[in-house]
Amino acid sequence: MAYDFSKISILLVEDNAYMRHLMRQLLVAVGVDNEWMREASDGEAAFEIMQSFVPDLIITDLHMSPMDGLTMIRQIRMDRDNPLSFIPIIVCTGHAAPRHIFASRDAGATEFLAKPVSPEAIYERIREVVESPRPFVRTDTYAGPDRRRKNEPFDGEDRRKSGNP
C-alpha cells in the first residue's frame, strides 16, 4: 500500500547543511511537500522552530551542538504538559553502533535509520510510524513509545499492573 505523504509536516534536525539538503530531497522523493518541512541545525534551534511550527514528525541526527539529538528527544518526551511529547521521532544518523541504537531507544526515539539513507529506507520508517504505532509509556525516568516491539507471552510477574511497585 502506497501512502500519500504530501501533507505530513516534518521538522528535520541536522547540523550538516549538505545532509539537511540531501534529506530534504529524499523526503521530497517519497512525496513530502517542501512547503511542509522545516529545518533546524540542532536541538535548541528545533525548540525555537516548534514555538510556531507543529510538526507531525521529527527526523533528527544524534551528534549536534550545542544541543544533541538525544538531549532534544529526552526534553521533548519528558515535558508532560506539552502535546508534542507524543510526536513520532526518527533518529537518522551515521552512528549506528548498537550503543547508539539503544541510547536512541532509551531516550524515546520512535524509529532508527542509519546513514547513508535511501528514499526507500525513509519511506519504510515513516510507514512503520503510521502502520505500527506503539503504546506511549510514561514513567519517572522514561517517556516514549513502548520499547518492546514483539508481542510475546511472558511467564514472569507483570509489574505493570496498577497497584504494583
GROMACS .gro file of C-alpha atoms in nm:
model
  165
    1MET     CA    1   0.000   0.000   0.000
    2ALA     CA    2   0.144   0.335  -0.103
    3TYR     CA    3   0.090   0.634   0.125
    4ASP     CA    4   0.042   0.996   0.031
    5PHE     CA    5   0.290   1.188   0.248
    6SER     CA    6   0.227   1.520   0.072
    7LYS     CA    7   0.058   1.679   0.374
    8ILE     CA    8   0.283   1.544   0.651
    9SER     CA    9   0.473   1.819   0.830
   10ILE     CA   10   0.832   1.735   0.919
   11LEU     CA   11   1.097   1.905   1.128
   12LEU     CA   12   1.441   1.797   1.010
   13VAL     CA   13   1.710   1.846   1.277
   14GLU     CA   14   2.060   1.805   1.135
   15ASP     CA   15   2.378   2.008   1.190
   16ASN     CA   16   2.528   1.941   0.847
   17ALA     CA   17   2.380   2.176   0.584
   18TYR     CA   18   2.460   1.938   0.298
   19MET     CA   19   2.291   1.648   0.479
   20ARG     CA   20   1.985   1.865   0.553
   21HIS     CA   21   1.962   1.944   0.181
   22LEU     CA   22   2.005   1.577   0.087
   23MET     CA   23   1.745   1.464   0.343
   24ARG     CA   24   1.501   1.724   0.215
   25GLN     CA   25   1.548   1.592  -0.140
   26LEU     CA   26   1.496   1.233  -0.020
   27LEU     CA   27   1.179   1.334   0.164
   28VAL     CA   28   1.050   1.508  -0.149
   29ALA     CA   29   1.128   1.185  -0.340
   30VAL     CA   30   0.891   0.992  -0.110
   31GLY     CA   31   0.618   1.251  -0.157
   32VAL     CA   32   0.663   1.502   0.127
   33ASP     CA   33   0.582   1.854   0.009
   34ASN     CA   34   0.869   2.104   0.052
   35GLU     CA   35   0.622   2.356   0.197
   36TRP     CA   36   0.553   2.126   0.494
   37MET     CA   37   0.918   2.090   0.600
   38ARG     CA   38   1.127   2.299   0.837
   39GLU     CA   39   1.496   2.263   0.923
   40ALA     CA   40   1.698   2.316   1.238
   41SER     CA   41   2.073   2.284   1.290
   42ASP     CA   42   2.050   2.145   1.647
   43GLY     CA   43   1.807   2.076   1.930
   44GLU     CA   44   1.797   2.434   2.057
   45ALA     CA   45   1.708   2.565   1.711
   46ALA     CA   46   1.443   2.291   1.684
   47PHE     CA   47   1.274   2.410   2.004
   48GLU     CA   48   1.271   2.766   1.867
   49ILE     CA   49   1.106   2.647   1.545
   50MET     CA   50   0.849   2.442   1.738
   51GLN     CA   51   0.724   2.761   1.902
   52SER     CA   52   0.548   2.845   1.574
   53PHE     CA   53   0.555   2.518   1.376
   54VAL     CA   54   0.394   2.196   1.499
   55PRO     CA   55   0.538   1.903   1.303
   56ASP     CA   56   0.371   1.566   1.255
   57LEU     CA   57   0.715   1.402   1.263
   58ILE     CA   58   1.069   1.490   1.370
   59ILE     CA   59   1.373   1.342   1.198
   60THR     CA   60   1.692   1.412   1.389
   61ASP     CA   61   2.063   1.341   1.387
   62LEU     CA   62   2.232   1.244   1.715
   63HIS     CA   63   2.558   1.438   1.730
   64MET     CA   64   2.498   1.813   1.712
   65SER     CA   65   2.600   2.112   1.916
   66PRO     CA   66   2.504   2.291   2.136
   67MET     CA   67   2.210   2.052   2.192
   68ASP     CA   68   2.245   1.698   2.059
   69GLY     CA   69   1.964   1.476   1.938
   70LEU     CA   70   1.941   1.258   2.250
   71THR     CA   71   1.904   1.560   2.478
   72MET     CA   72   1.642   1.707   2.248
   73ILE     CA   73   1.444   1.381   2.240
   74ARG     CA   74   1.453   1.349   2.620
   75GLN     CA   75   1.338   1.708   2.668
   76ILE     CA   76   1.052   1.663   2.422
   77ARG     CA   77   0.941   1.334   2.578
   78MET     CA   78   0.969   1.433   2.945
   79ASP     CA   79   0.765   1.755   2.913
   80ARG     CA   80   0.435   1.621   3.046
   81ASP     CA   81   0.248   1.943   2.969
   82ASN     CA   82   0.347   1.959   2.602
   83PRO     CA   83   0.132   1.771   2.348
   84LEU     CA   84   0.444   1.747   2.131
   85SER     CA   85   0.582   1.494   2.380
   86PHE     CA   86   0.390   1.227   2.186
   87ILE     CA   87   0.525   1.319   1.841
   88PRO     CA   88   0.697   1.040   1.644
   89ILE     CA   89   1.074   1.090   1.630
   90ILE     CA   90   1.301   0.913   1.383
   91VAL     CA   91   1.674   0.919   1.457
   92CYS     CA   92   1.875   0.930   1.135
   93THR     CA   93   2.248   0.906   1.199
   94GLY     CA   94   2.575   0.770   1.073
   95HIS     CA   95   2.645   0.642   1.425
   96ALA     CA   96   2.468   0.308   1.403
   97ALA     CA   97   2.660   0.105   1.660
   98PRO     CA   98   2.431  -0.085   1.899
   99ARG     CA   99   2.511   0.159   2.182
  100HIS     CA  100   2.373   0.448   1.971
  101ILE     CA  101   2.064   0.249   1.875
  102PHE     CA  102   1.996   0.159   2.241
  103ALA     CA  103   2.064   0.515   2.356
  104SER     CA  104   1.816   0.646   2.097
  105ARG     CA  105   1.556   0.393   2.202
  106ASP     CA  106   1.610   0.470   2.569
  107ALA     CA  107   1.578   0.845   2.506
  108GLY     CA  108   1.236   0.787   2.349
  109ALA     CA  109   1.301   0.766   1.975
  110THR     CA  110   1.026   0.601   1.774
  111GLU     CA  111   1.245   0.463   1.493
  112PHE     CA  112   1.612   0.448   1.396
  113LEU     CA  113   1.760   0.495   1.049
  114ALA     CA  114   2.129   0.451   0.968
  115LYS     CA  115   2.303   0.674   0.714
  116PRO     CA  116   2.356   0.655   0.425
  117VAL     CA  117   1.984   0.662   0.358
  118SER     CA  118   1.770   0.595   0.055
  119PRO     CA  119   1.419   0.708  -0.035
  120GLU     CA  120   1.302   0.351   0.025
  121ALA     CA  121   1.450   0.341   0.375
  122ILE     CA  122   1.294   0.675   0.470
  123TYR     CA  123   0.960   0.567   0.327
  124GLU     CA  124   0.973   0.242   0.528
  125ARG     CA  125   1.046   0.423   0.858
  126ILE     CA  126   0.763   0.670   0.805
  127ARG     CA  127   0.535   0.382   0.703
  128GLU     CA  128   0.633   0.197   1.021
  129VAL     CA  129   0.534   0.501   1.229
  130VAL     CA  130   0.195   0.510   1.053
  131GLU     CA  131   0.116   0.137   1.043
  132SER     CA  132   0.265   0.016   1.371
  133PRO     CA  133   0.225   0.279   1.639
  134ARG     CA  134   0.336   0.153   1.978
  135PRO     CA  135   0.165   0.250   2.302
  136PHE     CA  136   0.319   0.551   2.474
  137VAL     CA  137   0.482   0.480   2.810
  138ARG     CA  138   0.548   0.743   3.074
  139THR     CA  139   0.741   0.681   3.399
  140ASP     CA  140   0.957   0.899   3.618
  141THR     CA  141   1.264   0.809   3.411
  142TYR     CA  142   1.129   0.732   3.063
  143ALA     CA  143   0.872   0.870   2.825
  144GLY     CA  144   0.823   0.744   2.473
  145PRO     CA  145   0.696   0.454   2.266
  146ASP     CA  146   0.692   0.115   2.433
  147ARG     CA  147   1.042  -0.020   2.371
  148ARG     CA  148   0.914  -0.374   2.317
  149ARG     CA  149   0.846  -0.449   1.953
  150LYS     CA  150   0.732  -0.809   1.988
  151ASN     CA  151   0.411  -0.923   2.150
  152GLU     CA  152   0.532  -1.246   2.305
  153PRO     CA  153   0.396  -1.431   2.608
  154PHE     CA  154   0.570  -1.352   2.934
  155ASP     CA  155   0.596  -1.605   3.218
  156GLY     CA  156   0.712  -1.368   3.495
  157GLU     CA  157   0.521  -1.135   3.724
  158ASP     CA  158   0.355  -0.847   3.538
  159ARG     CA  159   0.469  -0.547   3.743
  160ARG     CA  160   0.290  -0.306   3.509
  161LYS     CA  161  -0.048  -0.374   3.667
  162SER     CA  162  -0.181  -0.087   3.876
  163GLY     CA  163  -0.104  -0.115   4.243
  164ASN     CA  164   0.227  -0.299   4.195
  165PRO     CA  165   0.554  -0.115   4.255
   0.00000   0.00000   0.00000
